[in-house]
PDB file of C-alpha atoms in Angstrom:
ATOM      1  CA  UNK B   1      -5.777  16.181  13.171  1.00 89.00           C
ATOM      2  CA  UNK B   2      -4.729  16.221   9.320  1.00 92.00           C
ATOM      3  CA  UNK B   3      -7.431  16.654   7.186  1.00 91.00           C
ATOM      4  CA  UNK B   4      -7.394  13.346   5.363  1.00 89.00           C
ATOM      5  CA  UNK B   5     -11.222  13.325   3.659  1.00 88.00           C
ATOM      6  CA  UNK B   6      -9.954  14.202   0.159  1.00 86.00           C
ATOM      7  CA  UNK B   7      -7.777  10.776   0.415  1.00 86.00           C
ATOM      8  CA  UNK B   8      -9.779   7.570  -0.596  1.00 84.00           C
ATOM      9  CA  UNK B   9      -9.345   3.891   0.910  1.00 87.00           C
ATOM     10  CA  UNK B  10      -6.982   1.774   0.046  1.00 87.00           C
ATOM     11  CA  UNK B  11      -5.773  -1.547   1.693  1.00 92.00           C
ATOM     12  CA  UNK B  12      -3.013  -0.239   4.203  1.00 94.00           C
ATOM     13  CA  UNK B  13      -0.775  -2.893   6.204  1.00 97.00           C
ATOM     14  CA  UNK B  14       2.235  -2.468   8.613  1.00 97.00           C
ATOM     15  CA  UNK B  15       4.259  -4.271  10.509  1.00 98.00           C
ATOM     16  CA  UNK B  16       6.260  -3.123  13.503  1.00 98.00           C
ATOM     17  CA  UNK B  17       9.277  -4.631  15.838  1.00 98.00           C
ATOM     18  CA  UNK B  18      10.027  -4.157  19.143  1.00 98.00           C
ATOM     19  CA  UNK B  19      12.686  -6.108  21.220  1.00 98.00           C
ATOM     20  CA  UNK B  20      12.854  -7.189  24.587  1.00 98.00           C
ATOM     21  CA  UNK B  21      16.256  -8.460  26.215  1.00 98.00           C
ATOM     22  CA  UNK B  22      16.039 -10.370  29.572  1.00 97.00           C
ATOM     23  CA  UNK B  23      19.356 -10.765  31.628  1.00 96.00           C
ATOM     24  CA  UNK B  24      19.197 -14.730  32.317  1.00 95.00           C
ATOM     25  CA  UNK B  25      18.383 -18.033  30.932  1.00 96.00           C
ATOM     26  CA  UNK B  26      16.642 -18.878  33.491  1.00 97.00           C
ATOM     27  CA  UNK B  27      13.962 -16.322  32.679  1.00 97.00           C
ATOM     28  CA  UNK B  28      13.957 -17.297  29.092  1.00 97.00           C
ATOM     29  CA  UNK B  29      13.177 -20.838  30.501  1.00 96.00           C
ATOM     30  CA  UNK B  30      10.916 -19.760  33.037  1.00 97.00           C
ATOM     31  CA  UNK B  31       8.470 -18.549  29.887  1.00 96.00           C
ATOM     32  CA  UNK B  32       9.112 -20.959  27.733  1.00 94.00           C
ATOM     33  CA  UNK B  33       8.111 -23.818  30.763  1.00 95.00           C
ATOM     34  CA  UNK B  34       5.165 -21.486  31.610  1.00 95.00           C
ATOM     35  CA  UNK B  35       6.471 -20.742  35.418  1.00 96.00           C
ATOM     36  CA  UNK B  36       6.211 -17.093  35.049  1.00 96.00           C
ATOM     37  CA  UNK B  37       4.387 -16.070  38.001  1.00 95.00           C
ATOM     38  CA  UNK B  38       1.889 -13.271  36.549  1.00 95.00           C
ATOM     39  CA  UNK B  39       0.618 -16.251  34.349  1.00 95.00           C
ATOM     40  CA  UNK B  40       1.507 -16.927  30.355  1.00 96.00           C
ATOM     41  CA  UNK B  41       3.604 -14.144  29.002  1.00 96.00           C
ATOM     42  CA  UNK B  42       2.845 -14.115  25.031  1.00 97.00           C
ATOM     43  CA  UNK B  43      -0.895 -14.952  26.082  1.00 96.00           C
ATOM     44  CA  UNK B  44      -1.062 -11.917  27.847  1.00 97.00           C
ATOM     45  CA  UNK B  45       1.191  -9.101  26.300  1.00 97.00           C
ATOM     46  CA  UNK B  46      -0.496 -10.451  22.560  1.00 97.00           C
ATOM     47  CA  UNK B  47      -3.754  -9.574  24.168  1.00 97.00           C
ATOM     48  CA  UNK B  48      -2.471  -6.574  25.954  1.00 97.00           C
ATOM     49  CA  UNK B  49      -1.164  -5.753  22.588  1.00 97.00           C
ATOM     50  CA  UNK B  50      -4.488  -6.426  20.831  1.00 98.00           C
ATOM     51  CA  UNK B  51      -6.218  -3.838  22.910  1.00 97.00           C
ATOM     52  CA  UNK B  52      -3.307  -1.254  21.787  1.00 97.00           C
ATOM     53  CA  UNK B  53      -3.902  -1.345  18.081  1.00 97.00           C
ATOM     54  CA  UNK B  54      -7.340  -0.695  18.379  1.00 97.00           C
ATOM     55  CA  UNK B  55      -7.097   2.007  20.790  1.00 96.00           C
ATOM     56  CA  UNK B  56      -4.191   3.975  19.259  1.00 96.00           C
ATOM     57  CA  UNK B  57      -5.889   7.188  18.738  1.00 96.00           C
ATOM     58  CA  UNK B  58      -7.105   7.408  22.365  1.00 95.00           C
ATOM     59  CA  UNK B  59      -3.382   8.011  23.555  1.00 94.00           C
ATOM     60  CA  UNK B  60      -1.612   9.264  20.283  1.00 94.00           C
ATOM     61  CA  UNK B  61      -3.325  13.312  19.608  1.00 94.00           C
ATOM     62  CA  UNK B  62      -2.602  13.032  16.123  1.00 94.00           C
ATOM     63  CA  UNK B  63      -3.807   9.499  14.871  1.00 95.00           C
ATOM     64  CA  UNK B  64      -6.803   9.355  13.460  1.00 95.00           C
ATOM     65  CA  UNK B  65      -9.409   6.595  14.784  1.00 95.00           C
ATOM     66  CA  UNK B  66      -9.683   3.819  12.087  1.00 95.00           C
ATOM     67  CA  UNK B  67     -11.371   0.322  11.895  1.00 96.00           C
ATOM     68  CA  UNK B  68      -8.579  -2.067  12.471  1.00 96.00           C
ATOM     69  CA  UNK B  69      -9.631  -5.050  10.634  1.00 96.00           C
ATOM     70  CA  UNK B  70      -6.680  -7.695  11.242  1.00 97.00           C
ATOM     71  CA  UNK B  71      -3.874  -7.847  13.728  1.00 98.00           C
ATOM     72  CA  UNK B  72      -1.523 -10.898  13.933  1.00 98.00           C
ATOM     73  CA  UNK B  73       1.096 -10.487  16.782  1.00 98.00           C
ATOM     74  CA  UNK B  74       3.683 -12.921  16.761  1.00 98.00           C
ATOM     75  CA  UNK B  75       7.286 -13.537  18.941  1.00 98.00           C
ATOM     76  CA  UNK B  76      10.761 -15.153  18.109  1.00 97.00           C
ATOM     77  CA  UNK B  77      13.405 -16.094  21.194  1.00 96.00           C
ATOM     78  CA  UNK B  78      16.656 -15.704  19.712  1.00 96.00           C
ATOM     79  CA  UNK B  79      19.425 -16.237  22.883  1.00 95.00           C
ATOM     80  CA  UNK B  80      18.238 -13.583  25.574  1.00 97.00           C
ATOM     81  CA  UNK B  81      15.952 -11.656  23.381  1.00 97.00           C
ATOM     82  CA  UNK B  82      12.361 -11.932  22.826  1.00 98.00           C
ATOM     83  CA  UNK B  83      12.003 -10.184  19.071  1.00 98.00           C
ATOM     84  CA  UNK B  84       7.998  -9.360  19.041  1.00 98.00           C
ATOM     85  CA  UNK B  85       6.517  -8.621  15.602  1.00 98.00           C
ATOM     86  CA  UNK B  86       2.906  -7.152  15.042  1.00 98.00           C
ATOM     87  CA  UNK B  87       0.953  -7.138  11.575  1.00 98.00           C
ATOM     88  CA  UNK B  88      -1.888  -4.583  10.907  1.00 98.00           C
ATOM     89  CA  UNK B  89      -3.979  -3.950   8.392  1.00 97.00           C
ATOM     90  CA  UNK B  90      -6.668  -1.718   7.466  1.00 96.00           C
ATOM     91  CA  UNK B  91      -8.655  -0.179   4.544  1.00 94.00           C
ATOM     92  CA  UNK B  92      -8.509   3.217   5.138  1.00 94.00           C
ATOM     93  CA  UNK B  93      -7.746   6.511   4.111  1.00 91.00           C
ATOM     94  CA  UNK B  94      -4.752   6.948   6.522  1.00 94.00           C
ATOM     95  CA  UNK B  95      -1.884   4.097   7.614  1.00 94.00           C
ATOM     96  CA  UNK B  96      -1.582   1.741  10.337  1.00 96.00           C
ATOM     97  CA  UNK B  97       2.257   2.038  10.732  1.00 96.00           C
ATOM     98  CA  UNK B  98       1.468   3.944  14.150  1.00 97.00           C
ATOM     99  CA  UNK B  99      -1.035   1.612  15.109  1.00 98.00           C
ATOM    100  CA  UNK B 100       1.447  -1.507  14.348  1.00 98.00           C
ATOM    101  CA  UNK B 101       4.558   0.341  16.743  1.00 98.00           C
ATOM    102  CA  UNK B 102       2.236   1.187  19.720  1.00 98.00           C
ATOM    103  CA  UNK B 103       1.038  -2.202  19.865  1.00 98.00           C
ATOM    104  CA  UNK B 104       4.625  -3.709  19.735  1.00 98.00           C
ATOM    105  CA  UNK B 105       5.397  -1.277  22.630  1.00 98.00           C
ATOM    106  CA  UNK B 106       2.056  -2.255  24.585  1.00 98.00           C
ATOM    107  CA  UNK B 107       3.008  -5.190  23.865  1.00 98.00           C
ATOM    108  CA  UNK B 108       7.125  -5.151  25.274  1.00 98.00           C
ATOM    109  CA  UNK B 109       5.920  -3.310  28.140  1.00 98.00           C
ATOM    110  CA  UNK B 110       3.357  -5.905  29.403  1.00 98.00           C
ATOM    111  CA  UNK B 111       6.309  -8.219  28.877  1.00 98.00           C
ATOM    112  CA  UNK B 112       8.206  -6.187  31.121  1.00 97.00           C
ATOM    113  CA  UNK B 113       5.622  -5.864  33.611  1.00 97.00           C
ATOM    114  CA  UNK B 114       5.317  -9.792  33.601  1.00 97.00           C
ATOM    115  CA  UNK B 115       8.960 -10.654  34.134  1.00 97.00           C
ATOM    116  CA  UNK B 116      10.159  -7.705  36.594  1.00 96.00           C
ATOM    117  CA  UNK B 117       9.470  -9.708  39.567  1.00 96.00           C
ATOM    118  CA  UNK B 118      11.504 -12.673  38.606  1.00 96.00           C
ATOM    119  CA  UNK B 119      14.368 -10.542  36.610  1.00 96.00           C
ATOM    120  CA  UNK B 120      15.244  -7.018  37.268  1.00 95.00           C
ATOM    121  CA  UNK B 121      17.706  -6.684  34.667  1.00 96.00           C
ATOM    122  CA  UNK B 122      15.144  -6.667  31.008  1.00 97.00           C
ATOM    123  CA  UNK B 123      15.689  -3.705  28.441  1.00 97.00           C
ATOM    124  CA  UNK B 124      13.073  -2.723  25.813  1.00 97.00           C
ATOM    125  CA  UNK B 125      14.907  -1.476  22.732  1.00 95.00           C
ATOM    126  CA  UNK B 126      14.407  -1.150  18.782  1.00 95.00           C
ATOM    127  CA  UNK B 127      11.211  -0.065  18.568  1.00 97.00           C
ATOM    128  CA  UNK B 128      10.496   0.331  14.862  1.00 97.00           C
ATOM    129  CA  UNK B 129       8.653   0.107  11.915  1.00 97.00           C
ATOM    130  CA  UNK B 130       9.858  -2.911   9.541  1.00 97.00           C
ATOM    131  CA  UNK B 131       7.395  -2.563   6.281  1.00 95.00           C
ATOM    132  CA  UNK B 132       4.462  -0.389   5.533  1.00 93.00           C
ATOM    133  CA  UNK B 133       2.161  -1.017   2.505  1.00 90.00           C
ATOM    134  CA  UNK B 134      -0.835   0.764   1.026  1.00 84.00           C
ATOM    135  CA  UNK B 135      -1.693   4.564   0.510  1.00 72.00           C
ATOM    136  CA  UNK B 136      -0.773   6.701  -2.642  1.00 65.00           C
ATOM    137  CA  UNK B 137       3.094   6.466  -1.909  1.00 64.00           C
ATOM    138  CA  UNK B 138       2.843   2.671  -3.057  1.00 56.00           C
ATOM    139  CA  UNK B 139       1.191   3.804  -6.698  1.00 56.00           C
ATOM    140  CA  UNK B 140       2.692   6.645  -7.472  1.00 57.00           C
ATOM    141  CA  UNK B 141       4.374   5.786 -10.447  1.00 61.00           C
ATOM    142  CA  UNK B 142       7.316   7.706 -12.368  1.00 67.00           C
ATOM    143  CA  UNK B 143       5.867  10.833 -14.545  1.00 79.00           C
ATOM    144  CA  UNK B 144       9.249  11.095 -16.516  1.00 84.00           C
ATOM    145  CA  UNK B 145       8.473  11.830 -19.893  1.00 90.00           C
ATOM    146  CA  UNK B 146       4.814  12.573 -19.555  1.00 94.00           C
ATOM    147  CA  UNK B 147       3.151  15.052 -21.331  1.00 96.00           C
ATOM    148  CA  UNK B 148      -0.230  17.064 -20.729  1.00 97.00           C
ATOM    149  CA  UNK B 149      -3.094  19.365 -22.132  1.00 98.00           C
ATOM    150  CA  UNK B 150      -5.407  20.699 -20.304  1.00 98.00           C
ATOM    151  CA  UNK B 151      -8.865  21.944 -22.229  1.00 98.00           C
ATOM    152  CA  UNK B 152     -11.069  24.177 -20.451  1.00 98.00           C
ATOM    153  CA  UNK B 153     -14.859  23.888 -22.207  1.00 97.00           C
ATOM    154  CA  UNK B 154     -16.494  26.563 -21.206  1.00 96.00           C
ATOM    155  CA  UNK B 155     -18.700  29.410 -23.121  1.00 95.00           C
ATOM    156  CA  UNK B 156     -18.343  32.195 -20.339  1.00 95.00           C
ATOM    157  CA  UNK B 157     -14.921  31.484 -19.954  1.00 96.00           C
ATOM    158  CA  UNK B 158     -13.937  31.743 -23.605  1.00 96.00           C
ATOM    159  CA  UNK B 159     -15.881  34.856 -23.973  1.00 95.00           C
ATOM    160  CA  UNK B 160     -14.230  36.567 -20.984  1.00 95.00           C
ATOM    161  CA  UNK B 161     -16.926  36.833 -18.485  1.00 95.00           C
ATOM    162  CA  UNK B 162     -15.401  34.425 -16.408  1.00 95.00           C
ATOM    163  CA  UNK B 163     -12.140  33.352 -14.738  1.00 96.00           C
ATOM    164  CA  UNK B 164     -10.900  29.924 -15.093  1.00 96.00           C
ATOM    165  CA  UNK B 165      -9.986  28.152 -12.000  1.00 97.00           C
ATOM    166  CA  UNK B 166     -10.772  24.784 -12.656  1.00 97.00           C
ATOM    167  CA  UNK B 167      -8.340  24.234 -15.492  1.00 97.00           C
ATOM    168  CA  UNK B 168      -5.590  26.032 -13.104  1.00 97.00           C
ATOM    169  CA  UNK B 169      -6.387  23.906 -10.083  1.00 97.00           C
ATOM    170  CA  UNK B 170      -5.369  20.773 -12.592  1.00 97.00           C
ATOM    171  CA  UNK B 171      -2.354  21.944 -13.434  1.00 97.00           C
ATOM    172  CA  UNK B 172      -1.494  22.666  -9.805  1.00 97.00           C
ATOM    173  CA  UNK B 173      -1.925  19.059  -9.614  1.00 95.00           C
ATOM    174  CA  UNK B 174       0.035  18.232 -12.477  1.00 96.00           C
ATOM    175  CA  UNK B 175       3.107  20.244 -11.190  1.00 95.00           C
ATOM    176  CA  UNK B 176       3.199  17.602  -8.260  1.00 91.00           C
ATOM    177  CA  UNK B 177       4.168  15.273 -10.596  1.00 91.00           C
ATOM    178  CA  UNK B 178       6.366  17.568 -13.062  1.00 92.00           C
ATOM    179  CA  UNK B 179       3.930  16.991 -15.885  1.00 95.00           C
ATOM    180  CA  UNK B 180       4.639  19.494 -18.350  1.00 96.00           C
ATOM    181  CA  UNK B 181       1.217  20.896 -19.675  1.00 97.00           C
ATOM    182  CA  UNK B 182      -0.500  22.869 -22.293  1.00 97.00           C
ATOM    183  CA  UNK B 183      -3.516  24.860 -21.418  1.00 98.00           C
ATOM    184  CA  UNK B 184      -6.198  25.801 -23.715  1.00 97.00           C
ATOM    185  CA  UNK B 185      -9.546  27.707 -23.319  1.00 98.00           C
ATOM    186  CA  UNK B 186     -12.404  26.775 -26.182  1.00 97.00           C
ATOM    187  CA  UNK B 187     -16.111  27.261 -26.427  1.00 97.00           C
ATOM    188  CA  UNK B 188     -18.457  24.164 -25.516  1.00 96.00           C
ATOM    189  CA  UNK B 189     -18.736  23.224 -29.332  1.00 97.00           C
ATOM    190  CA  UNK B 190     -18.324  19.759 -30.629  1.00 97.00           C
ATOM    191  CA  UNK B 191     -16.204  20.653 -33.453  1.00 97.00           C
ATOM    192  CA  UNK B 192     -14.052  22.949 -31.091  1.00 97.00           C
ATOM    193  CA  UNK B 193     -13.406  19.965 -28.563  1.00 97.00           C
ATOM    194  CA  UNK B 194     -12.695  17.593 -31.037  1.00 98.00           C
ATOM    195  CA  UNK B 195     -10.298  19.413 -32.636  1.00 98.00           C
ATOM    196  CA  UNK B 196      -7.912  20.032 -29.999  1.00 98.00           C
ATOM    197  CA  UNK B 197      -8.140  16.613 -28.673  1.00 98.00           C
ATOM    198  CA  UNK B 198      -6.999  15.539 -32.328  1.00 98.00           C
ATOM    199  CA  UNK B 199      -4.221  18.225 -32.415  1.00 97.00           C
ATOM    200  CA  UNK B 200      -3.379  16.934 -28.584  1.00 97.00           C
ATOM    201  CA  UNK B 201      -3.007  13.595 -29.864  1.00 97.00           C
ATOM    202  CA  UNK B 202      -1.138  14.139 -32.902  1.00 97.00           C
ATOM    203  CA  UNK B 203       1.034  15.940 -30.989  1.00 97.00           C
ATOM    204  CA  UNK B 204       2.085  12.749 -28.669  1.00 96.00           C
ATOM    205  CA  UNK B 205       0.590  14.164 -25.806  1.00 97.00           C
ATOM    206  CA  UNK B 206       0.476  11.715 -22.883  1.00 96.00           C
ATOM    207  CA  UNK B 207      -2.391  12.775 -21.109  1.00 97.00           C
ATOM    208  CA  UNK B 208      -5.340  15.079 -22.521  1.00 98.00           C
ATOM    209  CA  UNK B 209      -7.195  16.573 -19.365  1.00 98.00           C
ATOM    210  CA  UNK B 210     -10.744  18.349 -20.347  1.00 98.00           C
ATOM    211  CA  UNK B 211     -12.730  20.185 -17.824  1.00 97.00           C
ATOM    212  CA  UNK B 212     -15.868  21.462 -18.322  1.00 96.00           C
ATOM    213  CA  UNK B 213     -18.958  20.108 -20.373  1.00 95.00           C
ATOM    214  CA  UNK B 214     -19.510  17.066 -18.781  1.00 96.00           C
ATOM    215  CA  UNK B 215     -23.040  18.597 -16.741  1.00 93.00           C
ATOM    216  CA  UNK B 216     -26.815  18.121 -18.412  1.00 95.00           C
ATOM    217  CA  UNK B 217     -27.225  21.722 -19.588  1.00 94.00           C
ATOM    218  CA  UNK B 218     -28.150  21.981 -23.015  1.00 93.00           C
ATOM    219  CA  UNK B 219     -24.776  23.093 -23.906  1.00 95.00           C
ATOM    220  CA  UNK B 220     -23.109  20.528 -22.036  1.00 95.00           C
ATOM    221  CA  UNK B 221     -21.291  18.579 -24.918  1.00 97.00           C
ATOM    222  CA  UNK B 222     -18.364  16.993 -23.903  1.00 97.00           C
ATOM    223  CA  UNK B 223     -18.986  13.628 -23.455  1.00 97.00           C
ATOM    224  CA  UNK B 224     -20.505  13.785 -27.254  1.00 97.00           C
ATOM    225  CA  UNK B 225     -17.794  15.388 -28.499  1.00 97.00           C
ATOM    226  CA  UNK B 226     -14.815  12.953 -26.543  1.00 98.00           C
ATOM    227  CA  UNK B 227     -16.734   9.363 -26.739  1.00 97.00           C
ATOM    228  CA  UNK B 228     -16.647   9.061 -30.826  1.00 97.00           C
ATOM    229  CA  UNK B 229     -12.741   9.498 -30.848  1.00 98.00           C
ATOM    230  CA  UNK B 230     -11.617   6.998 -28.198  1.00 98.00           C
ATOM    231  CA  UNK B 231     -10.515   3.637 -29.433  1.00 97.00           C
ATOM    232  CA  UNK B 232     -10.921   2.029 -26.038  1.00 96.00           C
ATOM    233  CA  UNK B 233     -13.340   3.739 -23.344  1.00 97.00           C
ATOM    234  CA  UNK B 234     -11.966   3.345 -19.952  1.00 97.00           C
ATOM    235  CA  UNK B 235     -15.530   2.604 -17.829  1.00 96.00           C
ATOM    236  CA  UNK B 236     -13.799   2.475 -14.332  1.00 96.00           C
ATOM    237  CA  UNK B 237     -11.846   6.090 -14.276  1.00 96.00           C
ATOM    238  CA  UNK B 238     -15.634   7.713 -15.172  1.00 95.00           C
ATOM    239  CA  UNK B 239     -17.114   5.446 -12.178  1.00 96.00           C
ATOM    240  CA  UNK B 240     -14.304   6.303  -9.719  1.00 95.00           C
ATOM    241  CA  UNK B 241     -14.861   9.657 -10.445  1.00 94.00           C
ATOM    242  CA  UNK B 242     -18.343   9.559  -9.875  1.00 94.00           C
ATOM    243  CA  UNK B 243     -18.361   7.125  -6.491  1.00 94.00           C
ATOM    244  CA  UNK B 244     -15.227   9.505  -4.893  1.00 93.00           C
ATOM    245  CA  UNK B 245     -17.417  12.326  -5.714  1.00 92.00           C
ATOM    246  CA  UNK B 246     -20.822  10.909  -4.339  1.00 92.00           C
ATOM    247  CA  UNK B 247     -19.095  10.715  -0.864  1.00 90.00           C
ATOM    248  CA  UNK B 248     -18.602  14.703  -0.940  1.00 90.00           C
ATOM    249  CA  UNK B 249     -21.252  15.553  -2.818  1.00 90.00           C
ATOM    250  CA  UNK B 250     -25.282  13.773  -3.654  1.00 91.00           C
ATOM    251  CA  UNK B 251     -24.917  15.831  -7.017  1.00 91.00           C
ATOM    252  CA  UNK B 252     -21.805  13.946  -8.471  1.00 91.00           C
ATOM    253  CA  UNK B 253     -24.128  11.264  -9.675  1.00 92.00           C
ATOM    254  CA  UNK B 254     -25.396  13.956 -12.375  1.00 93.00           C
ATOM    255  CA  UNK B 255     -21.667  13.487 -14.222  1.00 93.00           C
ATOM    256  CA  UNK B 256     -21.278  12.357 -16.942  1.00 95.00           C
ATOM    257  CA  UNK B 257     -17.457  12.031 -17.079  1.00 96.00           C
ATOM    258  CA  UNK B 258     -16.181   9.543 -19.646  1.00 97.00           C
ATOM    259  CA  UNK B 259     -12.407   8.457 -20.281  1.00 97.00           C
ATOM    260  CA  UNK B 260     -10.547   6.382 -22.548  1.00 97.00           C
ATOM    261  CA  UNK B 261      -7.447   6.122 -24.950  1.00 97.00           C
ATOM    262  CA  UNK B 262      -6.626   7.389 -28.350  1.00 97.00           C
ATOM    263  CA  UNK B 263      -3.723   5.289 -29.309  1.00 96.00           C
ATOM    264  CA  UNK B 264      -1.372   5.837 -26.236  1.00 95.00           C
ATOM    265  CA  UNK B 265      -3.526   9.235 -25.454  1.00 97.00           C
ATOM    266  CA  UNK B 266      -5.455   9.157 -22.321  1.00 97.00           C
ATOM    267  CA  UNK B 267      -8.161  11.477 -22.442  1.00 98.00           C
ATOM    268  CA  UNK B 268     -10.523  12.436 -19.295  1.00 98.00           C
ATOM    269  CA  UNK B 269     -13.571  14.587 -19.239  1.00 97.00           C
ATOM    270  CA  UNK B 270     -13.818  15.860 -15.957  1.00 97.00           C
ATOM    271  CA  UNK B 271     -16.085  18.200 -14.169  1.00 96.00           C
ATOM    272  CA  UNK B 272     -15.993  22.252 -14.894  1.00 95.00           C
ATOM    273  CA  UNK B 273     -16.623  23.358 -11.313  1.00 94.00           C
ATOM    274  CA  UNK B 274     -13.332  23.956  -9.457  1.00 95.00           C
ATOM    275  CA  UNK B 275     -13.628  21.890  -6.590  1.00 94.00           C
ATOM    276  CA  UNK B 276     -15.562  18.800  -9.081  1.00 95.00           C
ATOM    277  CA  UNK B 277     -12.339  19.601 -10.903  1.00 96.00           C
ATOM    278  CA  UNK B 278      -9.733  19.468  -8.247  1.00 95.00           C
ATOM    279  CA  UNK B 279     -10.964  16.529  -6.242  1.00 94.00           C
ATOM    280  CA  UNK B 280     -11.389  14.281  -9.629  1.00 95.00           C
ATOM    281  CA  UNK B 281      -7.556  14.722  -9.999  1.00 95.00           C
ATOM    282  CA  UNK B 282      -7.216  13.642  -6.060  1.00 93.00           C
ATOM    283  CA  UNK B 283      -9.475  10.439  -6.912  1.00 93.00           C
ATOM    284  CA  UNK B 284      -7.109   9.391 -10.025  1.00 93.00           C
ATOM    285  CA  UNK B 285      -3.682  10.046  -9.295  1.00 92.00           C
ATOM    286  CA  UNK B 286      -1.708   9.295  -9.010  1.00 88.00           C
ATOM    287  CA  UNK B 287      -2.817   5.509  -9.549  1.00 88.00           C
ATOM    288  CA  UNK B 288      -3.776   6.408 -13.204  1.00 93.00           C
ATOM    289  CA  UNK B 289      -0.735   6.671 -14.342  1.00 92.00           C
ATOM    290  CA  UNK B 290       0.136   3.703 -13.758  1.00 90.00           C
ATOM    291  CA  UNK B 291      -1.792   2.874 -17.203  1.00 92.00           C
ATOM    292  CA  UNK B 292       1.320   4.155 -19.372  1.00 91.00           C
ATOM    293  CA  UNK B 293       3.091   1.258 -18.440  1.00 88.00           C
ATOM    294  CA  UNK B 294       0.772  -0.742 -19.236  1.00 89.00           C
ATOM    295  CA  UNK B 295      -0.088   1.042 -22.484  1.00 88.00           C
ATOM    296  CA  UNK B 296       3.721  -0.187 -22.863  1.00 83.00           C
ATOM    297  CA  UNK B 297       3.054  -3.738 -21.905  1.00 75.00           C
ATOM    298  CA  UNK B 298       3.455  -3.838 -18.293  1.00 58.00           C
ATOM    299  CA  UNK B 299       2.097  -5.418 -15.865  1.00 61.00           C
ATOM    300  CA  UNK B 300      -0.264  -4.886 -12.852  1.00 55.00           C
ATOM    301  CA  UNK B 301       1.841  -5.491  -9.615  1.00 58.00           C
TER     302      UNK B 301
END
């Protein structure tokens, strides 16, 4: 299956179609009088179709198993066609949209079963999936126009006994969103960290990305040197950071990450180690960007 632990939950909902066309109106009448012989035919086929959306990932290889918290199958006779829809909905790190189509087909194929004997002429078409919600694809907002730096604090670095792979692995990230950025490599000094941060902002930068400094070694300074500048600290980046990073590793509670904005700057210490590095920018975006347009007045939607 598709390696989906550096994703993080989010509320995920589908809903899926499927039709089934009977040849008579006397078999339309025959389940809407309840005469159909195999019993009640939306009684059945929603229950049939019940069982399917929880058990998805037993017959499809590729779907991973996932706790399917609501399911809300519903049906519409319209002439000689039954039109079956089926909600899902999940909080997950993966979608339901497969989950909400097998049921619908579960649940036109019990429908089938029910009515063969008393109609031999019933099609099952338009399988499909009308509406998926949830999952990054919903907050990934437009990066036009954004700007970055990335700062990499780090004493061994900056003196050349080390190569810097943490500040690389951000940009990496940063390319998947065309975000043009700067990259810088400094010493873990107060004055030194301040002062590109300042020159970052004055600059218009959108988005000022540190690495590095953020540990409790003595020369671990970045949080002192970032939290005096912002105008507005931003508590719940810092904590998402920190609870994405707890789930991966017991040592992420040791961070001391801090965000906020300078003006319409938003600054984020994040971790120095590669991988604390790269999976901080999988926990953020790309749902933090969403706070540019709000920096502009937007709204949450």
């Amino acid at each position: 299956m598709v390696n989906i632990t550096h994703k993080s939950n989010t509320l995920r909902q589908a809903i899926a179609t499927a039709v089934v066309a009977v040849s008579s109106e006397a078999t339309i009448a025959a389940i809407k009088n309840n005469q159909v012989p195999k019993g009640n035919v939306f009684e059945m086929s929603k229950t049939a179709g019940l069982f399917a959306a929880k058990r998805t990932s037993d017959m499809i290889p590729d779907c991973h198993p996932l706790p399917i918290e609501y399911t809300h199958i519903s049906f519409e006779v319209k002439d000689l066609e039954i039109h079956i829809f089926v909600e899902v909905h999940t909080i997950y790190k993966t979608g339901v949209e497969v989950e909400a189509m097998h049921a619908a087909s579960v649940v036109a194929l019990t429908l089938y079963d029910m009515l063969k004997p008393i109609d031999k002429g019933i099609e099952i078409h338009n399988i499909r999936l009308v509406e998926k919600k949830g999952g990054k694809t919903d907050y990934k907002e437009a990066a036009e126009g954004l700007t970055a730096a990335v700062i990499v604090c780090s004493d061994s670095i900056f003196a050349g006994k080390k190569e810097d792979k943490a500040g690389k692995a951000i940009i990496t990230h940063l390319e998947r969103y065309a975000i043009p950025a700067t990259y810088t490599i400094i010493a873990d000094e107060i004055a030194d960290i301040q002062s590109n941060i300042k020159k970052a902002v004055d600059a218009g930068t959108s988005l000022v990305l540190i690495t590095g400094g953020t540990g409790l070694s003595p020369r671990d300074v970045t949080p002192e040197a970032v939290r005096p500048l912002l105008d507005r600290e931003i508590d719940g980046i810092a904590e998402t950071l920190r609870n994405y990073g707890q789930d991966r590793t017991p040592y992420a509670m040791l961070s001391r990450s801090v965000a906020g904005t300078i003006g319409n700057t938003l600054v984020i210490a994040l971790p120095g180690s590669t991988k604390g590095a790269s999976e901080s920018m999988d926990a953020l975006f790309p749902a933090v960007l969403h706070i540019f347009k709000v920096l502009k007045g937007g709204r949450h939607e």
